[in-house]
Structure formats: C-alpha cells, structure tokens
GROMACS .gro file of C-alpha atoms in nm:
model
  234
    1UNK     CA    1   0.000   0.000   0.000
    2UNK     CA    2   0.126   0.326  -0.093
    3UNK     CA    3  -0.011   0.641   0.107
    4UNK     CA    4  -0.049   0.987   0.004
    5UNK     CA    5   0.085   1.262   0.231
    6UNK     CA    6  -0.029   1.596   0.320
    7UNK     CA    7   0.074   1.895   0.473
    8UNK     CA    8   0.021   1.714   0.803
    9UNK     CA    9   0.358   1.567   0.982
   10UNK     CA   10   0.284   1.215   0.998
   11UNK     CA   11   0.377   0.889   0.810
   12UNK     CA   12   0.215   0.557   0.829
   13UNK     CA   13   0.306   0.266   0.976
   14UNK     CA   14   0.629   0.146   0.746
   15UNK     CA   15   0.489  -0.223   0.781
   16UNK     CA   16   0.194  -0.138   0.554
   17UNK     CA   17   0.453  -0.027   0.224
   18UNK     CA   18   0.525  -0.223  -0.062
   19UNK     CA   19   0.735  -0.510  -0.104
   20UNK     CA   20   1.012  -0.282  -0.247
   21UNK     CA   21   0.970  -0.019   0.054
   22UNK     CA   22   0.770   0.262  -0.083
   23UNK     CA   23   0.591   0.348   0.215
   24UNK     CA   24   0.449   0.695   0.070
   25UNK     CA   25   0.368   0.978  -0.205
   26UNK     CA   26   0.413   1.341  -0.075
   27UNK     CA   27   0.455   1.609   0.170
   28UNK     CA   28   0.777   1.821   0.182
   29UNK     CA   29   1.170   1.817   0.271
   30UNK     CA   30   1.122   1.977   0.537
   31UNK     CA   31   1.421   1.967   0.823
   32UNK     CA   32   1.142   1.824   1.064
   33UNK     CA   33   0.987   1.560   0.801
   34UNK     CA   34   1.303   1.409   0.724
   35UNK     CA   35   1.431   1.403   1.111
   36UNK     CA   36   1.028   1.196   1.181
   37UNK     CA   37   1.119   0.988   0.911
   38UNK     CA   38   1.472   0.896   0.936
   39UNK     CA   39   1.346   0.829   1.289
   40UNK     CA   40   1.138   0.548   1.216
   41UNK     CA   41   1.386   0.426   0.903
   42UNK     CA   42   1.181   0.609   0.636
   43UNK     CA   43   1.382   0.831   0.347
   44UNK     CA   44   1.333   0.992   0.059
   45UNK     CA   45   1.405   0.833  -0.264
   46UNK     CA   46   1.284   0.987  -0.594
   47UNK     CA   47   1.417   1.117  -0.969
   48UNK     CA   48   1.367   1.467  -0.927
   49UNK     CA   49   1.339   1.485  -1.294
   50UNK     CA   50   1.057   1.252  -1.323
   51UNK     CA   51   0.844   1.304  -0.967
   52UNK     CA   52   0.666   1.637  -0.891
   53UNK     CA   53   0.673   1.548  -0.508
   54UNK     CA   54   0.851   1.331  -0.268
   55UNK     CA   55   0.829   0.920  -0.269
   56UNK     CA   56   0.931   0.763   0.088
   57UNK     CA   57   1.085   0.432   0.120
   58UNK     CA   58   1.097   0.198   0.450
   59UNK     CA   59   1.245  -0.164   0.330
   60UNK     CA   60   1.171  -0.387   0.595
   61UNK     CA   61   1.556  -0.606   0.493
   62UNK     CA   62   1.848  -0.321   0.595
   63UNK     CA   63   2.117  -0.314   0.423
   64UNK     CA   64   2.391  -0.222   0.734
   65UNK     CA   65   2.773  -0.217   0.816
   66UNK     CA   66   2.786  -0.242   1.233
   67UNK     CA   67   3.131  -0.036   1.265
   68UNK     CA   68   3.321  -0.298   1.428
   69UNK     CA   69   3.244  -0.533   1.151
   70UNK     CA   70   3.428  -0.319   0.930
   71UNK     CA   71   3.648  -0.515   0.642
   72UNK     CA   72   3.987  -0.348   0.565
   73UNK     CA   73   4.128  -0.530   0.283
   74UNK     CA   74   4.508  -0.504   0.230
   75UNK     CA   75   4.504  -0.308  -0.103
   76UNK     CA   76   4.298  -0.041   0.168
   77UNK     CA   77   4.538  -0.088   0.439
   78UNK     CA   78   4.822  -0.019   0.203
   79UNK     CA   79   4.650   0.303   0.114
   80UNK     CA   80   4.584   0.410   0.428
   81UNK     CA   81   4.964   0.313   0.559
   82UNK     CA   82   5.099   0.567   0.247
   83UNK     CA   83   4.870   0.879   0.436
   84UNK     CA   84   4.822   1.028   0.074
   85UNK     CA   85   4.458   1.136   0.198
   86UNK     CA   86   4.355   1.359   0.513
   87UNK     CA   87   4.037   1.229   0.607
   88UNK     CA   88   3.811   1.540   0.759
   89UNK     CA   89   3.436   1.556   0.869
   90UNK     CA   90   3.210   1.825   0.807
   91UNK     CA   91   3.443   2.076   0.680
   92UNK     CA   92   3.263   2.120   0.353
   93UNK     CA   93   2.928   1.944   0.373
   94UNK     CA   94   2.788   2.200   0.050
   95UNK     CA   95   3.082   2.010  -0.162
   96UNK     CA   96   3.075   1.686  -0.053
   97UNK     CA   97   2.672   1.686  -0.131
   98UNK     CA   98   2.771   1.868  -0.484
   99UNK     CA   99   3.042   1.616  -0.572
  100UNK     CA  100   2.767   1.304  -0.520
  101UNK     CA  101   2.556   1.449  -0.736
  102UNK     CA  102   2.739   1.530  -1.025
  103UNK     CA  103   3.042   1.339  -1.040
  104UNK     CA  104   3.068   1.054  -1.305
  105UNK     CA  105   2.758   1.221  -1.504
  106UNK     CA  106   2.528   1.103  -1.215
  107UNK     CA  107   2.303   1.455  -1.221
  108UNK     CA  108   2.220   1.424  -1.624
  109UNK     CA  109   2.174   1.060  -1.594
  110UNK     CA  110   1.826   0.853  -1.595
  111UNK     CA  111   1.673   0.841  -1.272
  112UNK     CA  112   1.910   1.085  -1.114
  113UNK     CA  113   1.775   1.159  -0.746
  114UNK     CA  114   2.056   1.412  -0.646
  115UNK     CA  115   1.875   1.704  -0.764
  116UNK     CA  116   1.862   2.088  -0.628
  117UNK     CA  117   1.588   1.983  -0.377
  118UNK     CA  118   1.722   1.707  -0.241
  119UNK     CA  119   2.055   1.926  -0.186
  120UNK     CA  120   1.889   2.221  -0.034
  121UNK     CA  121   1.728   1.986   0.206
  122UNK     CA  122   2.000   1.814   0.303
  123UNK     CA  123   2.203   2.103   0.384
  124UNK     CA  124   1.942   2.256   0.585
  125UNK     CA  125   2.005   1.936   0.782
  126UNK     CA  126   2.355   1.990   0.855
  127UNK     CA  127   2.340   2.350   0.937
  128UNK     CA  128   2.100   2.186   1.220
  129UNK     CA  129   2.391   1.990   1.332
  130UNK     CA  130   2.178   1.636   1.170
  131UNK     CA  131   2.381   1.598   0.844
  132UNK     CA  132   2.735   1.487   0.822
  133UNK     CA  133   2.990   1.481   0.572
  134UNK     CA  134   3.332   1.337   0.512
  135UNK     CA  135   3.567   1.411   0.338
  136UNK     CA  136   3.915   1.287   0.206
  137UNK     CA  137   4.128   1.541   0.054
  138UNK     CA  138   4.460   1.438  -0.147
  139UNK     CA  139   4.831   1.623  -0.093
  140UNK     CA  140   4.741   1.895  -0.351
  141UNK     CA  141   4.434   2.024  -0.087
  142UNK     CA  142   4.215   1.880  -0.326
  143UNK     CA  143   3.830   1.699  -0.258
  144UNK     CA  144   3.941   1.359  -0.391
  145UNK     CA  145   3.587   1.176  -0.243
  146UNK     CA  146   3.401   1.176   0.016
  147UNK     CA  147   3.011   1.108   0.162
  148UNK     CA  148   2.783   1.210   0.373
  149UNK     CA  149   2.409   1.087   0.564
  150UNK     CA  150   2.244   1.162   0.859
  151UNK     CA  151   2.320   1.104   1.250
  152UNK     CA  152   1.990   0.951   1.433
  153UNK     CA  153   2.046   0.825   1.771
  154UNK     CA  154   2.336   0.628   1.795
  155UNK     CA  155   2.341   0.562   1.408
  156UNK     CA  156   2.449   0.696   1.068
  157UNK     CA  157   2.240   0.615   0.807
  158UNK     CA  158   2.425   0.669   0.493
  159UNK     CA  159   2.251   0.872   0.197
  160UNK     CA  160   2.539   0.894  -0.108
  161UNK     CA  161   2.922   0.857  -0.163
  162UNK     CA  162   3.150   0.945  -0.454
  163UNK     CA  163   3.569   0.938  -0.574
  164UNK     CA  164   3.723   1.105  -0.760
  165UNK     CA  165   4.051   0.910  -0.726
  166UNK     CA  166   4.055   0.512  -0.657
  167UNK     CA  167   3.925   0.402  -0.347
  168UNK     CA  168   3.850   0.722  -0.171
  169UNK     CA  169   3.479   0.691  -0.112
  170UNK     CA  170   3.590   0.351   0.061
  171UNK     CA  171   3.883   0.523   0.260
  172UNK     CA  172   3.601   0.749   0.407
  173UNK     CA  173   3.380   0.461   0.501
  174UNK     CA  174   3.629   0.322   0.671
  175UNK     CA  175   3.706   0.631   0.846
  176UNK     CA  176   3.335   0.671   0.966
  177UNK     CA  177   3.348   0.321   1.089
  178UNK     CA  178   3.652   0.325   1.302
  179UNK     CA  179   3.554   0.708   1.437
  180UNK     CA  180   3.175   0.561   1.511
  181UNK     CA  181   3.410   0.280   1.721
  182UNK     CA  182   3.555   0.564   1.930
  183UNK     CA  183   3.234   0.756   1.966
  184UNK     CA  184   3.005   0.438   2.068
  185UNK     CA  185   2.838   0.423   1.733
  186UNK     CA  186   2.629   0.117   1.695
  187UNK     CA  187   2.530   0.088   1.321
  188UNK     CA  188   2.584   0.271   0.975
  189UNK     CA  189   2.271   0.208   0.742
  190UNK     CA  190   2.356   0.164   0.357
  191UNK     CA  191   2.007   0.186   0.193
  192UNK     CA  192   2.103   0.012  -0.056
  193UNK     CA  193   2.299  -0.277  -0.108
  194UNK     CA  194   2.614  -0.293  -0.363
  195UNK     CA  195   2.927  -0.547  -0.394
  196UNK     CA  196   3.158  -0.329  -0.265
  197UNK     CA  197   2.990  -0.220   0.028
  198UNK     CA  198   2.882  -0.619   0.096
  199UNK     CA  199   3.306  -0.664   0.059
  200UNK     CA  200   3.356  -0.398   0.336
  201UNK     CA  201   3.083  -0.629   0.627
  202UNK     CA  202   2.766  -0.504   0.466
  203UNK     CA  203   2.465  -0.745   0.519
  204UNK     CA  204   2.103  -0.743   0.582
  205UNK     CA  205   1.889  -0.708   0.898
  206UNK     CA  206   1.532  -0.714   0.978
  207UNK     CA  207   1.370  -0.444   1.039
  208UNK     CA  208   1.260  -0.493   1.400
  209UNK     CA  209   1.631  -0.505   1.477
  210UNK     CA  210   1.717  -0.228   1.299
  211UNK     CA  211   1.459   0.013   1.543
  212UNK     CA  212   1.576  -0.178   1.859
  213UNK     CA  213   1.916   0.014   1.729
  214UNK     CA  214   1.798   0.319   1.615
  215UNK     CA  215   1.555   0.408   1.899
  216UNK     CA  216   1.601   0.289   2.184
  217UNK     CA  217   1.439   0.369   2.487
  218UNK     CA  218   1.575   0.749   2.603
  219UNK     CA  219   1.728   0.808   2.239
  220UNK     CA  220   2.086   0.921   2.291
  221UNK     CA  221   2.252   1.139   2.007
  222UNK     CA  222   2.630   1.134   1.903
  223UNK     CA  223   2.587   1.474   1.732
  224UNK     CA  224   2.538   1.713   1.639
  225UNK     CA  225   2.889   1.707   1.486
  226UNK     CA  226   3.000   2.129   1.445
  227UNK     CA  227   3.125   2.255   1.149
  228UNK     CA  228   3.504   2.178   1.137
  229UNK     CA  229   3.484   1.915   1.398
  230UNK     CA  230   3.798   1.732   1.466
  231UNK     CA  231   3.966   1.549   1.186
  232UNK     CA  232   4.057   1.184   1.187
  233UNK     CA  233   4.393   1.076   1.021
  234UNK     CA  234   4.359   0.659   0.926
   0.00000   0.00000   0.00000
C-alpha cells in the first residue's frame, strides 16, 4: 500500500509499504519531516526529474555495516599506511553533497535523485547539526571523495558517496566506521545494497532489529557534529 501525504507531519506505519519499501507519495523536505522519518527508518528516494513530489521508502531487509564489523582489505590498508589522503568531517558538507551528485555524469543521468531539492534539504540538515559529511582530501588540498548521511540516535544512516581518485569513497567509510568505534556508534545504514559495500561487512537485517538500534528507549545522540569538527587521520 502506498499512502499519500499531506501537509500534516505524519507517516504511516512502514509495515503497511510495498514489497520494495515505498511506504508513501508526498509532503515536503522539510528539516522536521526528514528528522520523523529517518526516525522510524523512512527516506526519501525519488528522480527529481521525473516526480513532482517526494516518494518515501521503508524496506523492511536493511542493508547495514555495524562499525566494528568493518572489512579493511590489504590493497585499503596499504593506502591508508601511504597517508596520501587527510580524512576530515564536516568541513565542507555544501561540496561533498555537490560532488555526489554530479560526479561521473550522475546529475544528467536517468533516474538521477541528487537534484537541487534534495541538496537544499540536506544542507538545511547539517546546518542543524543532523547531516554529516566526510571528506578525504589528497596532498594537492584537493576533494578527492568523500560522503555524507544523517546522525539519528546512535546511528548513521548513509545517503550517497562518490571518488574522484581510486578508493577514496571507501577510505572514508572506513574512516566513519573506526571514528563511530571511538564515539560508541552502533550501526551505519547503507540503503542500498552494492558489492563493494557487501566486501567492506555489509549485510542485511530485519527491520525490528534495525529500530531496537535506532531508537532505543531514552534516544541518545552522538551529534550534532559542528562545522570543522575534529579530523581523523587513518
């Protein structure tokens, strides 16, 4: 069942979606939509080209890395032994969000879901301290890769990632997972589910287990991260 939303904060119970997760048809981005639905595991997923308003997805399988799970592979290891990359978070979210949209043609390409919206929404979020980014910058000062998603509770729940060099969208995964380590994270939500991320401890939980994580009783934040927080060298 899919549900039409109005201008009403609310979403229905993401049990009653579709088999593929689409839970609902409307409303707005609003900073305090998207903080009620990442709350109960519900985001917005949409081609901004071909959707006048907002679809909302809640699979009920989540696609997760827990942050001690983590897999370094060698080749990574290697990489990270060379320090050819400063690893940073939120010292340019606007960026970060820019370079996941557009890099590799994503932004003119069918079904593109990065669009001006979506961005404006998002960094709405981290001005409120909700959004995060990351970001791994090569010797030259350059943005090499990076990506961001949004803090809930004692999670990160992953929205998009991108490189511009080899590996450095994994180099700031693994970043994020051994920082989330330190902080007490408990669980970074992929979305979606893709061989490399399944290669670096991705797998699936239900999605029972995956509230028991999110929201606990007496939810307990590990943000908001400031601007310029602290940087992490691997």
């Amino acid at each position: 069942m899919v549900f039409e939303l109005n201008e009403d904060l609310v979403f229905p119970d993401p049990r009653l979606g579709e088999e593929d997760g689409l839970l609902a048809i409307g409303g707005d981005l609003s900073v305090d939509r998207l903080l009620l639905a990442y709350s109960y595991g519900i985001f917005p997923w949409f081609s901004f080209r071909d959707w006048s308003r907002p679809a909302w997805y809640c699979p009920m399988q989540r696609f997760v890395i827990f942050p001690h799970e983590i897999h370094i592979s060698h080749s990574m290891r290697t990489l990270m032994k060379k320090q050819d990359y400063h690893v940073t978070f939120n010292h340019n979210f606007d960026a970060v969000i820019e370079g996941c949209s557009q890099v590799d043609g994503r932004y003119d390409a069918n079904g593109a879901w990065l669009g001006e919206d979506i961005m404006t929404a998002y960094k709405a979020l981290n001005r409120e301290g909700h959004a995060v980014s990351v970001e791994v910058w090569n010797r030259s000062g350059r943005l090499a890769g990076g990506l961001y998603g949004v803090v809930m509770g004692e999670c990160f729940i992953g929205e998009s990632m991108f490189s511009r060099e080899p590996n450095t969208s994994k180099l700031a995964l693994i970043t994020l997972a051994l920082s989330l380590q330190r902080l007490g994270g408990e669980l970074i939500d992929c979305q979606l589910e893709t061989s490399h991320l399944r290669s670096m401890g991705g797998r699936y939980i239900p999605y029972e287990q995956y509230m028991e994580i999110l929201n606990p009783a007496g939810l307990r934040r590990l943000g908001p991260l400031p601007a310029g927080a602290d940087s992490y060298e691997p």
